[in-house]
Amino acid sequence: MSKIPAALRQLVIQRAGDRCEYCGLSQAGQAATFHIDHITPVVAGGATTAENLALACVSCSLRKAARQTVEDPETGEIVPIFNPRQQVWKEHFGWDDVRVVGLTATGRATINALNMNRAIMLAIRAEEELLSRHPPP
């Protein structure tokens, strides 16, 4: 695993607004420290640079792992997993109350692969809504 310098780590956190760049969860109120995710994994030649790093909650980070492609559950098509440096979140995802909805094949596939709408996440988002931290800005 490659060491991420403190200044680069801080840049990634600030750029993300202290939120998971995959599911939108706020770091505020979470017990576990969010991960700095290599969008293109190191094992696939991904560099430890600002352009290849994203802030990810523990759940999204562990579920994404080294995957670069995922299957769209609607069509069965293999598509790239969402890339927060190259794609706009709101073009691929939306909100239906506390559920993340996929607007594209990449959105649907990423939601499915990262299991973004499992019961515990819906409960966390409902609590975040009460604390005015959901939905993300």
PDB file of C-alpha atoms in Angstrom:
ATOM      1  CA  MET A   1       0.000   0.000   0.000  1.00  0.00           C
ATOM      2  CA  SER A   2       1.363   3.399  -0.890  1.00  0.00           C
ATOM      3  CA  LYS A   3       1.863   6.053   1.779  1.00  0.00           C
ATOM      4  CA  ILE A   4      -0.169   9.203   1.219  1.00  0.00           C
ATOM      5  CA  PRO A   5       1.546  12.405   2.366  1.00  0.00           C
ATOM      6  CA  ALA A   6      -0.392  14.449   4.939  1.00  0.00           C
ATOM      7  CA  ALA A   7      -0.742  17.466   2.632  1.00  0.00           C
ATOM      8  CA  LEU A   8      -2.175  15.315  -0.168  1.00  0.00           C
ATOM      9  CA  ARG A   9      -4.537  13.581   2.278  1.00  0.00           C
ATOM     10  CA  GLN A  10      -5.766  17.000   3.473  1.00  0.00           C
ATOM     11  CA  LEU A  11      -6.292  18.188  -0.115  1.00  0.00           C
ATOM     12  CA  VAL A  12      -8.442  15.128  -0.889  1.00  0.00           C
ATOM     13  CA  ILE A  13     -10.537  15.596   2.268  1.00  0.00           C
ATOM     14  CA  GLN A  14     -11.086  19.306   1.631  1.00  0.00           C
ATOM     15  CA  ARG A  15     -11.882  18.815  -2.054  1.00  0.00           C
ATOM     16  CA  ALA A  16     -14.503  16.216  -1.095  1.00  0.00           C
ATOM     17  CA  GLY A  17     -16.084  18.506   1.486  1.00  0.00           C
ATOM     18  CA  ASP A  18     -15.393  15.807   4.096  1.00  0.00           C
ATOM     19  CA  ARG A  19     -17.885  13.474   2.361  1.00  0.00           C
ATOM     20  CA  CYS A  20     -17.604  10.098   0.681  1.00  0.00           C
ATOM     21  CA  GLU A  21     -17.278  10.827  -3.014  1.00  0.00           C
ATOM     22  CA  TYR A  22     -19.195   7.648  -3.870  1.00  0.00           C
ATOM     23  CA  CYS A  23     -22.247   7.627  -1.567  1.00  0.00           C
ATOM     24  CA  GLY A  24     -22.182  11.199  -0.219  1.00  0.00           C
ATOM     25  CA  LEU A  25     -22.016  10.258   3.472  1.00  0.00           C
ATOM     26  CA  SER A  26     -20.603  12.963   5.733  1.00  0.00           C
ATOM     27  CA  GLN A  27     -17.535  12.092   7.824  1.00  0.00           C
ATOM     28  CA  ALA A  28     -19.093  14.147  10.652  1.00  0.00           C
ATOM     29  CA  GLY A  29     -20.617  11.820  13.202  1.00  0.00           C
ATOM     30  CA  GLN A  30     -18.998   8.662  11.828  1.00  0.00           C
ATOM     31  CA  ALA A  31     -16.794   6.649  14.160  1.00  0.00           C
ATOM     32  CA  ALA A  32     -14.523   5.258  11.455  1.00  0.00           C
ATOM     33  CA  THR A  33     -12.104   7.537   9.623  1.00  0.00           C
ATOM     34  CA  PHE A  34     -12.798   7.649   5.893  1.00  0.00           C
ATOM     35  CA  HIS A  35     -10.250   6.152   3.513  1.00  0.00           C
ATOM     36  CA  ILE A  36      -8.269   7.841   0.794  1.00  0.00           C
ATOM     37  CA  ASP A  37      -9.169   5.645  -2.185  1.00  0.00           C
ATOM     38  CA  HIS A  38      -7.030   5.097  -5.256  1.00  0.00           C
ATOM     39  CA  ILE A  39      -9.608   5.400  -8.047  1.00  0.00           C
ATOM     40  CA  THR A  40      -7.375   3.401 -10.366  1.00  0.00           C
ATOM     41  CA  PRO A  41      -5.915   0.903  -7.911  1.00  0.00           C
ATOM     42  CA  VAL A  42      -2.180   0.804  -7.254  1.00  0.00           C
ATOM     43  CA  VAL A  43      -2.155  -2.847  -8.421  1.00  0.00           C
ATOM     44  CA  ALA A  44      -3.476  -1.617 -11.792  1.00  0.00           C
ATOM     45  CA  GLY A  45      -0.815   1.092 -12.050  1.00  0.00           C
ATOM     46  CA  GLY A  46      -2.767   3.856 -10.315  1.00  0.00           C
ATOM     47  CA  ALA A  47      -0.608   6.677  -9.003  1.00  0.00           C
ATOM     48  CA  THR A  48      -0.768   8.345  -5.617  1.00  0.00           C
ATOM     49  CA  THR A  49      -1.687  11.734  -7.059  1.00  0.00           C
ATOM     50  CA  ALA A  50      -4.542  14.156  -6.416  1.00  0.00           C
ATOM     51  CA  GLU A  51      -6.060  13.202  -9.795  1.00  0.00           C
ATOM     52  CA  ASN A  52      -6.309   9.541  -8.767  1.00  0.00           C
ATOM     53  CA  LEU A  53      -7.503   9.892  -5.179  1.00  0.00           C
ATOM     54  CA  ALA A  54     -10.986  10.168  -3.704  1.00  0.00           C
ATOM     55  CA  LEU A  55     -12.371  10.297  -0.182  1.00  0.00           C
ATOM     56  CA  ALA A  56     -14.411   7.164   0.524  1.00  0.00           C
ATOM     57  CA  CYS A  57     -16.326   5.990   3.559  1.00  0.00           C
ATOM     58  CA  VAL A  58     -15.056   2.676   4.895  1.00  0.00           C
ATOM     59  CA  SER A  59     -18.010   0.801   3.418  1.00  0.00           C
ATOM     60  CA  CYS A  60     -17.599   2.157  -0.118  1.00  0.00           C
ATOM     61  CA  SER A  61     -13.824   1.795   0.007  1.00  0.00           C
ATOM     62  CA  LEU A  62     -13.900  -1.844   1.093  1.00  0.00           C
ATOM     63  CA  ARG A  63     -16.648  -2.780  -1.366  1.00  0.00           C
ATOM     64  CA  LYS A  64     -14.945  -0.997  -4.272  1.00  0.00           C
ATOM     65  CA  ALA A  65     -11.587  -2.589  -3.473  1.00  0.00           C
ATOM     66  CA  ALA A  66      -9.522  -2.845  -6.673  1.00  0.00           C
ATOM     67  CA  ARG A  67     -12.512  -2.985  -9.012  1.00  0.00           C
ATOM     68  CA  GLN A  68     -12.541  -0.724 -12.033  1.00  0.00           C
ATOM     69  CA  THR A  69     -15.582  -2.164 -13.755  1.00  0.00           C
ATOM     70  CA  VAL A  70     -18.904  -3.428 -12.427  1.00  0.00           C
ATOM     71  CA  GLU A  71     -22.079  -4.948 -13.845  1.00  0.00           C
ATOM     72  CA  ASP A  72     -25.207  -2.878 -14.456  1.00  0.00           C
ATOM     73  CA  PRO A  73     -27.942  -4.897 -12.687  1.00  0.00           C
ATOM     74  CA  GLU A  74     -30.524  -3.671 -15.212  1.00  0.00           C
ATOM     75  CA  THR A  75     -28.764  -4.604 -18.448  1.00  0.00           C
ATOM     76  CA  GLY A  76     -25.951  -6.962 -17.428  1.00  0.00           C
ATOM     77  CA  GLU A  77     -23.513  -4.641 -19.223  1.00  0.00           C
ATOM     78  CA  ILE A  78     -20.022  -4.321 -17.733  1.00  0.00           C
ATOM     79  CA  VAL A  79     -19.324  -0.606 -17.178  1.00  0.00           C
ATOM     80  CA  PRO A  80     -16.654   1.473 -15.454  1.00  0.00           C
ATOM     81  CA  ILE A  81     -17.277   2.082 -11.768  1.00  0.00           C
ATOM     82  CA  PHE A  82     -18.017   5.741 -10.979  1.00  0.00           C
ATOM     83  CA  ASN A  83     -14.897   7.916 -11.139  1.00  0.00           C
ATOM     84  CA  PRO A  84     -15.253  11.053  -8.995  1.00  0.00           C
ATOM     85  CA  ARG A  85     -12.331  12.786 -10.749  1.00  0.00           C
ATOM     86  CA  GLN A  86     -13.671  12.298 -14.269  1.00  0.00           C
ATOM     87  CA  GLN A  87     -17.447  12.141 -13.797  1.00  0.00           C
ATOM     88  CA  VAL A  88     -20.069  14.389 -12.194  1.00  0.00           C
ATOM     89  CA  TRP A  89     -21.977  12.700  -9.341  1.00  0.00           C
ATOM     90  CA  LYS A  90     -25.318  14.340 -10.184  1.00  0.00           C
ATOM     91  CA  GLU A  91     -25.144  13.047 -13.764  1.00  0.00           C
ATOM     92  CA  HIS A  92     -25.002   9.437 -12.559  1.00  0.00           C
ATOM     93  CA  PHE A  93     -26.885   9.507  -9.257  1.00  0.00           C
ATOM     94  CA  GLY A  94     -29.845  11.176  -7.618  1.00  0.00           C
ATOM     95  CA  TRP A  95     -31.795  10.959  -4.386  1.00  0.00           C
ATOM     96  CA  ASP A  96     -35.185   9.435  -3.619  1.00  0.00           C
ATOM     97  CA  ASP A  97     -35.428  10.555   0.008  1.00  0.00           C
ATOM     98  CA  VAL A  98     -32.549   8.573   1.596  1.00  0.00           C
ATOM     99  CA  ARG A  99     -32.067   6.110  -1.272  1.00  0.00           C
ATOM    100  CA  VAL A 100     -29.387   6.709  -3.901  1.00  0.00           C
ATOM    101  CA  VAL A 101     -30.821   6.130  -7.370  1.00  0.00           C
ATOM    102  CA  GLY A 102     -28.835   5.375 -10.498  1.00  0.00           C
ATOM    103  CA  LEU A 103     -29.466   7.632 -13.476  1.00  0.00           C
ATOM    104  CA  THR A 104     -27.053   5.810 -15.797  1.00  0.00           C
ATOM    105  CA  ALA A 105     -25.602   2.330 -16.205  1.00  0.00           C
ATOM    106  CA  THR A 106     -22.519   3.482 -14.282  1.00  0.00           C
ATOM    107  CA  GLY A 107     -24.707   4.882 -11.510  1.00  0.00           C
ATOM    108  CA  ARG A 108     -26.828   1.743 -11.199  1.00  0.00           C
ATOM    109  CA  ALA A 109     -23.797  -0.544 -11.341  1.00  0.00           C
ATOM    110  CA  THR A 110     -21.872   1.473  -8.734  1.00  0.00           C
ATOM    111  CA  ILE A 111     -24.866   1.568  -6.367  1.00  0.00           C
ATOM    112  CA  ASN A 112     -25.251  -2.190  -6.711  1.00  0.00           C
ATOM    113  CA  ALA A 113     -21.543  -2.998  -6.364  1.00  0.00           C
ATOM    114  CA  LEU A 114     -21.071  -0.773  -3.319  1.00  0.00           C
ATOM    115  CA  ASN A 115     -24.438  -1.831  -1.839  1.00  0.00           C
ATOM    116  CA  MET A 116     -25.244   1.833  -1.181  1.00  0.00           C
ATOM    117  CA  ASN A 117     -28.886   1.250  -0.236  1.00  0.00           C
ATOM    118  CA  ARG A 118     -28.576  -1.507   2.324  1.00  0.00           C
ATOM    119  CA  ALA A 119     -30.716  -1.086   5.437  1.00  0.00           C
ATOM    120  CA  ILE A 120     -27.979   0.297   7.694  1.00  0.00           C
ATOM    121  CA  MET A 121     -27.068   3.011   5.167  1.00  0.00           C
ATOM    122  CA  LEU A 122     -30.708   4.039   4.821  1.00  0.00           C
ATOM    123  CA  ALA A 123     -30.936   4.308   8.615  1.00  0.00           C
ATOM    124  CA  ILE A 124     -27.719   6.354   8.782  1.00  0.00           C
ATOM    125  CA  ARG A 125     -28.963   8.708   6.053  1.00  0.00           C
ATOM    126  CA  ALA A 126     -32.306   9.119   7.848  1.00  0.00           C
ATOM    127  CA  GLU A 127     -30.425  10.123  11.001  1.00  0.00           C
ATOM    128  CA  GLU A 128     -28.157  12.408   8.962  1.00  0.00           C
ATOM    129  CA  GLU A 129     -31.282  14.044   7.522  1.00  0.00           C
ATOM    130  CA  LEU A 130     -32.481  14.855  11.051  1.00  0.00           C
ATOM    131  CA  LEU A 131     -29.077  16.463  11.706  1.00  0.00           C
ATOM    132  CA  SER A 132     -29.265  18.484   8.455  1.00  0.00           C
ATOM    133  CA  ARG A 133     -26.346  16.571   6.929  1.00  0.00           C
ATOM    134  CA  HIS A 134     -28.415  14.821   4.240  1.00  0.00           C
ATOM    135  CA  PRO A 135     -28.756  15.198   1.364  1.00  0.00           C
ATOM    136  CA  PRO A 136     -25.275  16.414   0.473  1.00  0.00           C
ATOM    137  CA  PRO A 137     -25.059  19.937  -0.946  1.00  0.00           C
TER     138      PRO A 137
END
